[in-house]
Amino acid sequence: MPGLNIGIPKHVAIIMDGNGRWANQRGQSRAIGHRAGLKVVRKIVRAASEKGILALTLYAFSSENWNRPETEVSALMALFIYALNREVKRLHQNNIKLRIIGDISRFNQQLQKMIYQAQSLTENNTGLVLNIAANYGGHWDILQATKKLIAQIEDNQLSLAQLDEAVFQKQLCLADLPDVDLVIRTGGECRISNFLVWQIAYAELYFIETLWPDFDESAFMQAIEVFQSRERRFGNIKEQS
Ligand code: IPE
Ligand code: IPE
Ligand code: MG
């Protein structure tokens, strides 16, 4: 059928939501929910890598998540350190390139160091690009790009006339990757919650009720099938797309 997405998406982004509710339903702490969520991350990374998806971008911690109770924020930071310690070698063996996007400077020194080491270990890998959004906000991303561009203009390296969408996009996170094709959000909320903004301008959006710890490979494949059945027009009309 003309216009349908026969291929798999090149770039998938996921808002992994619902860990807290999953734990509440079981009378357990939210930290237990986040730990269960990490197991699902492992499965979905493997599935994306095996499927030949070019890039997977996962929303792990938003710039607003600092507002949560200190116990939960600490549990999430500890889990982040635990995951980096445990998983980076395996990611490297699987030829996965790991990157953390977001304002890293707010993390403690130990975590920042681990992030830089993990990124440099895997930077030449040629398989799946795995981006973990941590202390990320779509607003922050646009603002940090704007500040870099203003600095370039002030330095006379760039003129206002040269500033177009392509030049702007180069300063954003994920600039070297194709725009997101598919955004999946688990947990039932139908919002973006300050995840990627610019990069999802033409993404297909897929919201499901399933809580993140209950998400699995088959639910992931189902999302990809739905994506493949959508008709992307990019402002064009059906006959031309
Ligand atoms: C998403 O799950 C994970 C993070 C935000 C770190 P939540 O913790 O938001 O879970 P719910 O939405 O409260 O169920
Ligand atoms: C979005 O989930 C952030 C992550 C999944 C990391 P939230 O649970 O923080 O979003 P809201 O508060 O429901 O919008
Ligand atoms: Mg939530």
Tab-separated table of N, CA and C and ligand atoms in Angstrom, residues 17-18 21 68 185, ligand 3:
chain	number	residue	atom	x	y	z
A	17	ASP	N	7.232	4.779	31.624
A	17	ASP	CA	6.455	5.288	32.764
A	17	ASP	C	5.626	4.167	33.402
A	18	GLY	N	5.425	4.291	34.710
A	18	GLY	CA	4.538	3.360	35.414
A	18	GLY	C	5.218	2.488	36.459
A	21	ARG	N	3.532	3.013	40.035
A	21	ARG	CA	2.199	2.393	40.159
A	21	ARG	C	2.302	0.875	40.198
A	68	ARG	N	10.935	14.876	43.147
A	68	ARG	CA	10.399	13.735	43.905
A	68	ARG	C	11.053	13.664	45.286
A	185	ARG	N	4.991	5.551	24.785
A	185	ARG	CA	4.892	5.866	26.216
A	185	ARG	C	4.053	4.797	26.890
B	3	MG	MG	5.274	8.580	36.081
